[in-house]
């Protein structure tokens, strides 16, 4: 276990905005010419999201005040101080179905009126600000104009606005999350991350003599995905940069740093003894002795986070130093850091309240050379792990029924990002699903308690941008979870068919029928999740198949077909669940229990992935859907028609029919007529057995020990009451697949 250094790293701590309430997120910080830090943050309360600010003068915090206008959905602010000492702040602003950039200026006495800084049609997000030595204030942002995501930049000088330039021109990839800094030599640098050749890399461009240099990749290493960069000017020329890294296929995260000049890039990894394998949101600034400090958030046991810091003397690292002495907390911090004119470093981060701390310049100067003991790790090329999908699993399958042709599509309707308790940005989840895991559709379903109005509109925007009908379909959603579970409603993934609709936030006293009514009003569906777990069992009494046409039968949490069913072990390197659901399952809360009540719903598998780089998680559950075409509309038609089945990760083709009616259908049969079940399977692994289940009883088993199955079975003693049939496919290595049922009503 790493030894943490002296907890007195920061001389002063400040808790800002104690009485404001709401959720605090995405802080930004700037230090003015007098050494006064200005902290900005998003304050969110259900449908409202505003940017607030608070400054600290002579060790005393001033009264927090709102900066963004009332009624505007503001998200993820950025701040800078211009050459005249004015404070600039900008934020992404959602209105009229799109995102633009808005901002304000504090001129030393008052805040000027908010104005729109970017007003072009499209989506404009992730603003970053910097002021250079030539009197310019620069704004860079992530822009979408209908064909790919680009990094745009412009500046203001003496009140005159420049034209917008595309900084990322020539990268031939999607570009995200820019950061900007201005050097003492008058140069301006922008760095960002981009998805190129199935890898996230860091790009950089420099502005000198009136033009931007061609972008160059400063993190070429196919073994790492690199993202969310930050930078600070190096007085000897160039910049210091830091970014987050993750190793594909595993659960290891880390942080990298690099000194970047026009001629060279010198990347290093922060050593394992300094940072853990679960870091995020790294930020960087240089102290009074021009040594780079990196601040990051780090995941602790029990889904808790802490904010840590380290410093590099050019040869070795010192640290880690906790920024906050009160230990980890169950939310993501998003720390940021800025240098003051006297050499102090100011750090801001989000807890239940916005927080700030001063790392005193005197303390920094007293660091002894012996403190710098951690050797940097060389930036060596790694061979990326392949996901390993087989040729069979990528084959296109289709079935025909009643004159219609339905194509088989594979997807995952349950994923989390850093917007709640996941570990990567939204676009990472979509890009990996499309280009690495070869999925056809994906839904992001972050926890509703974490999804503010700004985050919800961001989810819809990124989902819209990355949706490509016919190639890859993205769906916006969220998980109604912890607060609903306490109300006896369990956990459900809410999936929307388009980019409109509101999130159904929990309010005190709400019941499950009220949630389902809200979902129906917004044209969504609700998919119950880990239905048999002790802390969130499903409520069959209030189950409404009209808005809950499918149920998650398997995920990373286990299998929920029937009480006591076998399950697929989790990969060894994944953290064990806090409570094993098979030790404390809730009887009566499994899929078969719902069917036995006469409820009619189909099944899917979906992962509940919080670590979307983990190949092991991706092999735990999948949703299979028969739809006419790969569009949102046709997928939703398939969900509602229950033309779905679930697997524990293997892409097995399964065609299950009863009297030629496909899975999900219901039909009426005259008493005395025969019932014939037909099963066709093509699997990438060995199928050991196929079970035909009628009314929760296995009425026929077929031993196979092969990859292809095609047989028919006649039910010699069909029930005389309404009944249902489904198939259970048992494969090698603890893999399973389940069809949705076919229901028979007798007349």
mmCIF file with all atom_site columns, C-alpha atoms in Angstrom, residues 324-459:
data_model
loop_
_atom_site.group_PDB
_atom_site.id
_atom_site.type_symbol
_atom_site.label_atom_id
_atom_site.label_alt_id
_atom_site.label_comp_id
_atom_site.label_asym_id
_atom_site.label_entity_id
_atom_site.label_seq_id
_atom_site.pdbx_PDB_ins_code
_atom_site.Cartn_x
_atom_site.Cartn_y
_atom_site.Cartn_z
_atom_site.occupancy
_atom_site.B_iso_or_equiv
_atom_site.pdbx_formal_charge
_atom_site.auth_seq_id
_atom_site.auth_comp_id
_atom_site.auth_asym_id
_atom_site.auth_atom_id
_atom_site.pdbx_PDB_model_num
ATOM 1   C CA . UNK A 1 324 ? -8.042  17.201  1.550   1.00 0.00 ? 324 UNK A CA 1
ATOM 2   C CA . UNK A 1 325 ? -7.428  15.674  4.958   1.00 0.00 ? 325 UNK A CA 1
ATOM 3   C CA . UNK A 1 326 ? -10.941 14.337  5.580   1.00 0.00 ? 326 UNK A CA 1
ATOM 4   C CA . UNK A 1 327 ? -10.609 11.232  3.438   1.00 0.00 ? 327 UNK A CA 1
ATOM 5   C CA . UNK A 1 328 ? -12.488 9.928   0.388   1.00 0.00 ? 328 UNK A CA 1
ATOM 6   C CA . UNK A 1 329 ? -16.090 10.636  -0.514  1.00 0.00 ? 329 UNK A CA 1
ATOM 7   C CA . UNK A 1 330 ? -18.658 8.858   -2.649  1.00 0.00 ? 330 UNK A CA 1
ATOM 8   C CA . UNK A 1 331 ? -18.622 11.240  -5.598  1.00 0.00 ? 331 UNK A CA 1
ATOM 9   C CA . UNK A 1 332 ? -16.270 12.269  -8.356  1.00 0.00 ? 332 UNK A CA 1
ATOM 10  C CA . UNK A 1 333 ? -14.234 15.379  -7.610  1.00 0.00 ? 333 UNK A CA 1
ATOM 11  C CA . UNK A 1 334 ? -13.157 16.824  -11.003 1.00 0.00 ? 334 UNK A CA 1
ATOM 12  C CA . UNK A 1 335 ? -10.229 18.748  -9.441  1.00 0.00 ? 335 UNK A CA 1
ATOM 13  C CA . UNK A 1 336 ? -8.602  21.709  -11.191 1.00 0.00 ? 336 UNK A CA 1
ATOM 14  C CA . UNK A 1 337 ? -5.549  23.819  -10.332 1.00 0.00 ? 337 UNK A CA 1
ATOM 15  C CA . UNK A 1 338 ? -4.264  27.330  -11.108 1.00 0.00 ? 338 UNK A CA 1
ATOM 16  C CA . UNK A 1 339 ? -1.123  29.247  -10.211 1.00 0.00 ? 339 UNK A CA 1
ATOM 17  C CA . UNK A 1 340 ? -1.243  32.612  -8.488  1.00 0.00 ? 340 UNK A CA 1
ATOM 18  C CA . UNK A 1 341 ? 1.163   35.541  -9.099  1.00 0.00 ? 341 UNK A CA 1
ATOM 19  C CA . UNK A 1 342 ? 2.975   34.871  -5.814  1.00 0.00 ? 342 UNK A CA 1
ATOM 20  C CA . UNK A 1 343 ? 3.683   31.220  -6.616  1.00 0.00 ? 343 UNK A CA 1
ATOM 21  C CA . UNK A 1 344 ? 0.862   29.717  -4.564  1.00 0.00 ? 344 UNK A CA 1
ATOM 22  C CA . UNK A 1 345 ? -1.165  26.966  -6.214  1.00 0.00 ? 345 UNK A CA 1
ATOM 23  C CA . UNK A 1 346 ? -4.918  27.003  -5.784  1.00 0.00 ? 346 UNK A CA 1
ATOM 24  C CA . UNK A 1 347 ? -6.940  23.814  -6.172  1.00 0.00 ? 347 UNK A CA 1
ATOM 25  C CA . UNK A 1 348 ? -10.719 23.561  -6.544  1.00 0.00 ? 348 UNK A CA 1
ATOM 26  C CA . UNK A 1 349 ? -12.830 20.426  -6.517  1.00 0.00 ? 349 UNK A CA 1
ATOM 27  C CA . UNK A 1 350 ? -16.409 19.321  -5.956  1.00 0.00 ? 350 UNK A CA 1
ATOM 28  C CA . UNK A 1 351 ? -17.700 17.467  -2.927  1.00 0.00 ? 351 UNK A CA 1
ATOM 29  C CA . UNK A 1 352 ? -21.111 18.044  -1.408  1.00 0.00 ? 352 UNK A CA 1
ATOM 30  C CA . UNK A 1 353 ? -19.977 21.650  -1.534  1.00 0.00 ? 353 UNK A CA 1
ATOM 31  C CA . UNK A 1 354 ? -17.500 23.420  -3.821  1.00 0.00 ? 354 UNK A CA 1
ATOM 32  C CA . UNK A 1 355 ? -14.075 23.248  -2.194  1.00 0.00 ? 355 UNK A CA 1
ATOM 33  C CA . UNK A 1 356 ? -10.844 25.209  -2.540  1.00 0.00 ? 356 UNK A CA 1
ATOM 34  C CA . UNK A 1 357 ? -7.370  24.863  -1.048  1.00 0.00 ? 357 UNK A CA 1
ATOM 35  C CA . UNK A 1 358 ? -4.162  26.877  -1.222  1.00 0.00 ? 358 UNK A CA 1
ATOM 36  C CA . UNK A 1 359 ? -0.901  24.982  -1.590  1.00 0.00 ? 359 UNK A CA 1
ATOM 37  C CA . UNK A 1 360 ? 1.378   27.593  -0.090  1.00 0.00 ? 360 UNK A CA 1
ATOM 38  C CA . UNK A 1 361 ? 4.377   28.730  -2.098  1.00 0.00 ? 361 UNK A CA 1
ATOM 39  C CA . UNK A 1 362 ? 6.510   28.676  1.047   1.00 0.00 ? 362 UNK A CA 1
ATOM 40  C CA . UNK A 1 363 ? 5.634   25.067  1.722   1.00 0.00 ? 363 UNK A CA 1
ATOM 41  C CA . UNK A 1 364 ? 6.449   24.232  -1.907  1.00 0.00 ? 364 UNK A CA 1
ATOM 42  C CA . UNK A 1 365 ? 9.851   25.885  -1.593  1.00 0.00 ? 365 UNK A CA 1
ATOM 43  C CA . UNK A 1 366 ? 10.672  23.863  1.519   1.00 0.00 ? 366 UNK A CA 1
ATOM 44  C CA . UNK A 1 367 ? 10.296  20.491  -0.193  1.00 0.00 ? 367 UNK A CA 1
ATOM 45  C CA . UNK A 1 368 ? 13.549  18.659  0.379   1.00 0.00 ? 368 UNK A CA 1
ATOM 46  C CA . UNK A 1 369 ? 15.346  16.903  -2.426  1.00 0.00 ? 369 UNK A CA 1
ATOM 47  C CA . UNK A 1 370 ? 14.924  13.626  -0.586  1.00 0.00 ? 370 UNK A CA 1
ATOM 48  C CA . UNK A 1 371 ? 11.165  13.952  -1.135  1.00 0.00 ? 371 UNK A CA 1
ATOM 49  C CA . UNK A 1 372 ? 11.713  13.339  -4.848  1.00 0.00 ? 372 UNK A CA 1
ATOM 50  C CA . UNK A 1 373 ? 12.200  9.596   -4.761  1.00 0.00 ? 373 UNK A CA 1
ATOM 51  C CA . UNK A 1 374 ? 9.782   8.110   -7.320  1.00 0.00 ? 374 UNK A CA 1
ATOM 52  C CA . UNK A 1 375 ? 11.364  7.326   -10.669 1.00 0.00 ? 375 UNK A CA 1
ATOM 53  C CA . UNK A 1 376 ? 9.205   8.095   -13.723 1.00 0.00 ? 376 UNK A CA 1
ATOM 54  C CA . UNK A 1 377 ? 8.131   5.153   -15.853 1.00 0.00 ? 377 UNK A CA 1
ATOM 55  C CA . UNK A 1 378 ? 9.276   5.223   -19.465 1.00 0.00 ? 378 UNK A CA 1
ATOM 56  C CA . UNK A 1 379 ? 6.606   5.674   -22.127 1.00 0.00 ? 379 UNK A CA 1
ATOM 57  C CA . UNK A 1 380 ? 7.092   2.338   -23.827 1.00 0.00 ? 380 UNK A CA 1
ATOM 58  C CA . UNK A 1 381 ? 4.938   1.049   -26.645 1.00 0.00 ? 381 UNK A CA 1
ATOM 59  C CA . UNK A 1 382 ? 2.424   -1.577  -25.611 1.00 0.00 ? 382 UNK A CA 1
ATOM 60  C CA . UNK A 1 383 ? 0.747   -4.094  -27.852 1.00 0.00 ? 383 UNK A CA 1
ATOM 61  C CA . UNK A 1 384 ? -2.994  -3.531  -27.606 1.00 0.00 ? 384 UNK A CA 1
ATOM 62  C CA . UNK A 1 385 ? -5.115  -6.473  -26.577 1.00 0.00 ? 385 UNK A CA 1
ATOM 63  C CA . UNK A 1 386 ? -7.595  -7.636  -29.180 1.00 0.00 ? 386 UNK A CA 1
ATOM 64  C CA . UNK A 1 387 ? -11.184 -8.156  -28.129 1.00 0.00 ? 387 UNK A CA 1
ATOM 65  C CA . UNK A 1 388 ? -11.210 -11.469 -29.972 1.00 0.00 ? 388 UNK A CA 1
ATOM 66  C CA . UNK A 1 389 ? -14.643 -11.572 -31.590 1.00 0.00 ? 389 UNK A CA 1
ATOM 67  C CA . UNK A 1 390 ? -14.771 -14.602 -33.880 1.00 0.00 ? 390 UNK A CA 1
ATOM 68  C CA . UNK A 1 391 ? -15.759 -14.556 -37.528 1.00 0.00 ? 391 UNK A CA 1
ATOM 69  C CA . UNK A 1 392 ? -18.883 -16.565 -36.676 1.00 0.00 ? 392 UNK A CA 1
ATOM 70  C CA . UNK A 1 393 ? -19.989 -14.011 -34.108 1.00 0.00 ? 393 UNK A CA 1
ATOM 71  C CA . UNK A 1 394 ? -19.885 -11.224 -36.704 1.00 0.00 ? 394 UNK A CA 1
ATOM 72  C CA . UNK A 1 395 ? -21.982 -13.045 -39.287 1.00 0.00 ? 395 UNK A CA 1
ATOM 73  C CA . UNK A 1 396 ? -25.202 -11.355 -40.306 1.00 0.00 ? 396 UNK A CA 1
ATOM 74  C CA . UNK A 1 397 ? -28.326 -13.374 -39.598 1.00 0.00 ? 397 UNK A CA 1
ATOM 75  C CA . UNK A 1 398 ? -31.932 -12.781 -40.516 1.00 0.00 ? 398 UNK A CA 1
ATOM 76  C CA . UNK A 1 399 ? -35.221 -14.581 -40.047 1.00 0.00 ? 399 UNK A CA 1
ATOM 77  C CA . UNK A 1 400 ? -38.526 -14.365 -41.888 1.00 0.00 ? 400 UNK A CA 1
ATOM 78  C CA . UNK A 1 401 ? -41.946 -14.440 -40.309 1.00 0.00 ? 401 UNK A CA 1
ATOM 79  C CA . UNK A 1 402 ? -45.360 -13.676 -41.773 1.00 0.00 ? 402 UNK A CA 1
ATOM 80  C CA . UNK A 1 403 ? -43.821 -12.094 -44.855 1.00 0.00 ? 403 UNK A CA 1
ATOM 81  C CA . UNK A 1 404 ? -41.459 -9.820  -42.927 1.00 0.00 ? 404 UNK A CA 1
ATOM 82  C CA . UNK A 1 405 ? -37.674 -10.103 -42.693 1.00 0.00 ? 405 UNK A CA 1
ATOM 83  C CA . UNK A 1 406 ? -35.987 -9.302  -39.402 1.00 0.00 ? 406 UNK A CA 1
ATOM 84  C CA . UNK A 1 407 ? -32.236 -8.853  -39.019 1.00 0.00 ? 407 UNK A CA 1
ATOM 85  C CA . UNK A 1 408 ? -30.354 -9.879  -35.902 1.00 0.00 ? 408 UNK A CA 1
ATOM 86  C CA . UNK A 1 409 ? -28.597 -7.002  -34.105 1.00 0.00 ? 409 UNK A CA 1
ATOM 87  C CA . UNK A 1 410 ? -26.400 -7.101  -31.023 1.00 0.00 ? 410 UNK A CA 1
ATOM 88  C CA . UNK A 1 411 ? -26.211 -4.462  -28.339 1.00 0.00 ? 411 UNK A CA 1
ATOM 89  C CA . UNK A 1 412 ? -25.994 -3.406  -24.715 1.00 0.00 ? 412 UNK A CA 1
ATOM 90  C CA . UNK A 1 413 ? -28.689 -1.269  -23.094 1.00 0.00 ? 413 UNK A CA 1
ATOM 91  C CA . UNK A 1 414 ? -26.969 -0.719  -19.741 1.00 0.00 ? 414 UNK A CA 1
ATOM 92  C CA . UNK A 1 415 ? -23.719 1.274   -19.520 1.00 0.00 ? 415 UNK A CA 1
ATOM 93  C CA . UNK A 1 416 ? -22.364 3.929   -17.170 1.00 0.00 ? 416 UNK A CA 1
ATOM 94  C CA . UNK A 1 417 ? -19.952 6.789   -17.801 1.00 0.00 ? 417 UNK A CA 1
ATOM 95  C CA . UNK A 1 418 ? -18.134 9.350   -15.675 1.00 0.00 ? 418 UNK A CA 1
ATOM 96  C CA . UNK A 1 419 ? -21.403 11.304  -15.596 1.00 0.00 ? 419 UNK A CA 1
ATOM 97  C CA . UNK A 1 420 ? -22.342 9.025   -12.695 1.00 0.00 ? 420 UNK A CA 1
ATOM 98  C CA . UNK A 1 421 ? -20.112 6.302   -11.227 1.00 0.00 ? 421 UNK A CA 1
ATOM 99  C CA . UNK A 1 422 ? -18.498 5.003   -14.408 1.00 0.00 ? 422 UNK A CA 1
ATOM 100 C CA . UNK A 1 423 ? -14.895 5.645   -15.405 1.00 0.00 ? 423 UNK A CA 1
ATOM 101 C CA . UNK A 1 424 ? -14.830 7.190   -18.869 1.00 0.00 ? 424 UNK A CA 1
ATOM 102 C CA . UNK A 1 425 ? -16.536 9.858   -20.987 1.00 0.00 ? 425 UNK A CA 1
ATOM 103 C CA . UNK A 1 426 ? -19.737 9.190   -22.911 1.00 0.00 ? 426 UNK A CA 1
ATOM 104 C CA . UNK A 1 427 ? -18.070 9.169   -26.303 1.00 0.00 ? 427 UNK A CA 1
ATOM 105 C CA . UNK A 1 428 ? -15.580 6.511   -25.171 1.00 0.00 ? 428 UNK A CA 1
ATOM 106 C CA . UNK A 1 429 ? -18.428 4.129   -24.400 1.00 0.00 ? 429 UNK A CA 1
ATOM 107 C CA . UNK A 1 430 ? -20.021 4.663   -27.805 1.00 0.00 ? 430 UNK A CA 1
ATOM 108 C CA . UNK A 1 431 ? -16.740 4.542   -29.780 1.00 0.00 ? 431 UNK A CA 1
ATOM 109 C CA . UNK A 1 432 ? -15.548 1.352   -28.106 1.00 0.00 ? 432 UNK A CA 1
ATOM 110 C CA . UNK A 1 433 ? -18.907 -0.332  -28.591 1.00 0.00 ? 433 UNK A CA 1
ATOM 111 C CA . UNK A 1 434 ? -18.927 0.543   -32.289 1.00 0.00 ? 434 UNK A CA 1
ATOM 112 C CA . UNK A 1 435 ? -15.304 0.041   -33.327 1.00 0.00 ? 435 UNK A CA 1
ATOM 113 C CA . UNK A 1 436 ? -13.846 -2.445  -30.820 1.00 0.00 ? 436 UNK A CA 1
ATOM 114 C CA . UNK A 1 437 ? -16.755 -4.567  -29.594 1.00 0.00 ? 437 UNK A CA 1
ATOM 115 C CA . UNK A 1 438 ? -18.578 -4.461  -32.965 1.00 0.00 ? 438 UNK A CA 1
ATOM 116 C CA . UNK A 1 439 ? -21.957 -3.845  -31.352 1.00 0.00 ? 439 UNK A CA 1
ATOM 117 C CA . UNK A 1 440 ? -24.881 -2.583  -33.393 1.00 0.00 ? 440 UNK A CA 1
ATOM 118 C CA . UNK A 1 441 ? -26.590 -0.495  -30.704 1.00 0.00 ? 441 UNK A CA 1
ATOM 119 C CA . UNK A 1 442 ? -25.783 0.887   -27.254 1.00 0.00 ? 442 UNK A CA 1
ATOM 120 C CA . UNK A 1 443 ? -27.607 2.847   -24.590 1.00 0.00 ? 443 UNK A CA 1
ATOM 121 C CA . UNK A 1 444 ? -25.965 4.979   -21.916 1.00 0.00 ? 444 UNK A CA 1
ATOM 122 C CA . UNK A 1 445 ? -27.840 4.651   -18.620 1.00 0.00 ? 445 UNK A CA 1
ATOM 123 C CA . UNK A 1 446 ? -26.151 6.708   -15.919 1.00 0.00 ? 446 UNK A CA 1
ATOM 124 C CA . UNK A 1 447 ? -27.773 6.829   -12.473 1.00 0.00 ? 447 UNK A CA 1
ATOM 125 C CA . UNK A 1 448 ? -30.654 9.287   -12.304 1.00 0.00 ? 448 UNK A CA 1
ATOM 126 C CA . UNK A 1 449 ? -29.458 10.687  -8.979  1.00 0.00 ? 449 UNK A CA 1
ATOM 127 C CA . UNK A 1 450 ? -26.297 11.867  -10.759 1.00 0.00 ? 450 UNK A CA 1
ATOM 128 C CA . UNK A 1 451 ? -27.870 12.968  -14.017 1.00 0.00 ? 451 UNK A CA 1
ATOM 129 C CA . UNK A 1 452 ? -28.565 16.689  -13.801 1.00 0.00 ? 452 UNK A CA 1
ATOM 130 C CA . UNK A 1 453 ? -30.398 18.579  -16.514 1.00 0.00 ? 453 UNK A CA 1
ATOM 131 C CA . UNK A 1 454 ? -27.096 19.540  -18.116 1.00 0.00 ? 454 UNK A CA 1
ATOM 132 C CA . UNK A 1 455 ? -25.825 15.961  -18.075 1.00 0.00 ? 455 UNK A CA 1
ATOM 133 C CA . UNK A 1 456 ? -29.096 14.691  -19.522 1.00 0.00 ? 456 UNK A CA 1
ATOM 134 C CA . UNK A 1 457 ? -28.977 17.159  -22.395 1.00 0.00 ? 457 UNK A CA 1
ATOM 135 C CA . UNK A 1 458 ? -25.310 16.286  -22.925 1.00 0.00 ? 458 UNK A CA 1
ATOM 136 C CA . UNK A 1 459 ? -26.197 12.585  -23.067 1.00 0.00 ? 459 UNK A CA 1
#
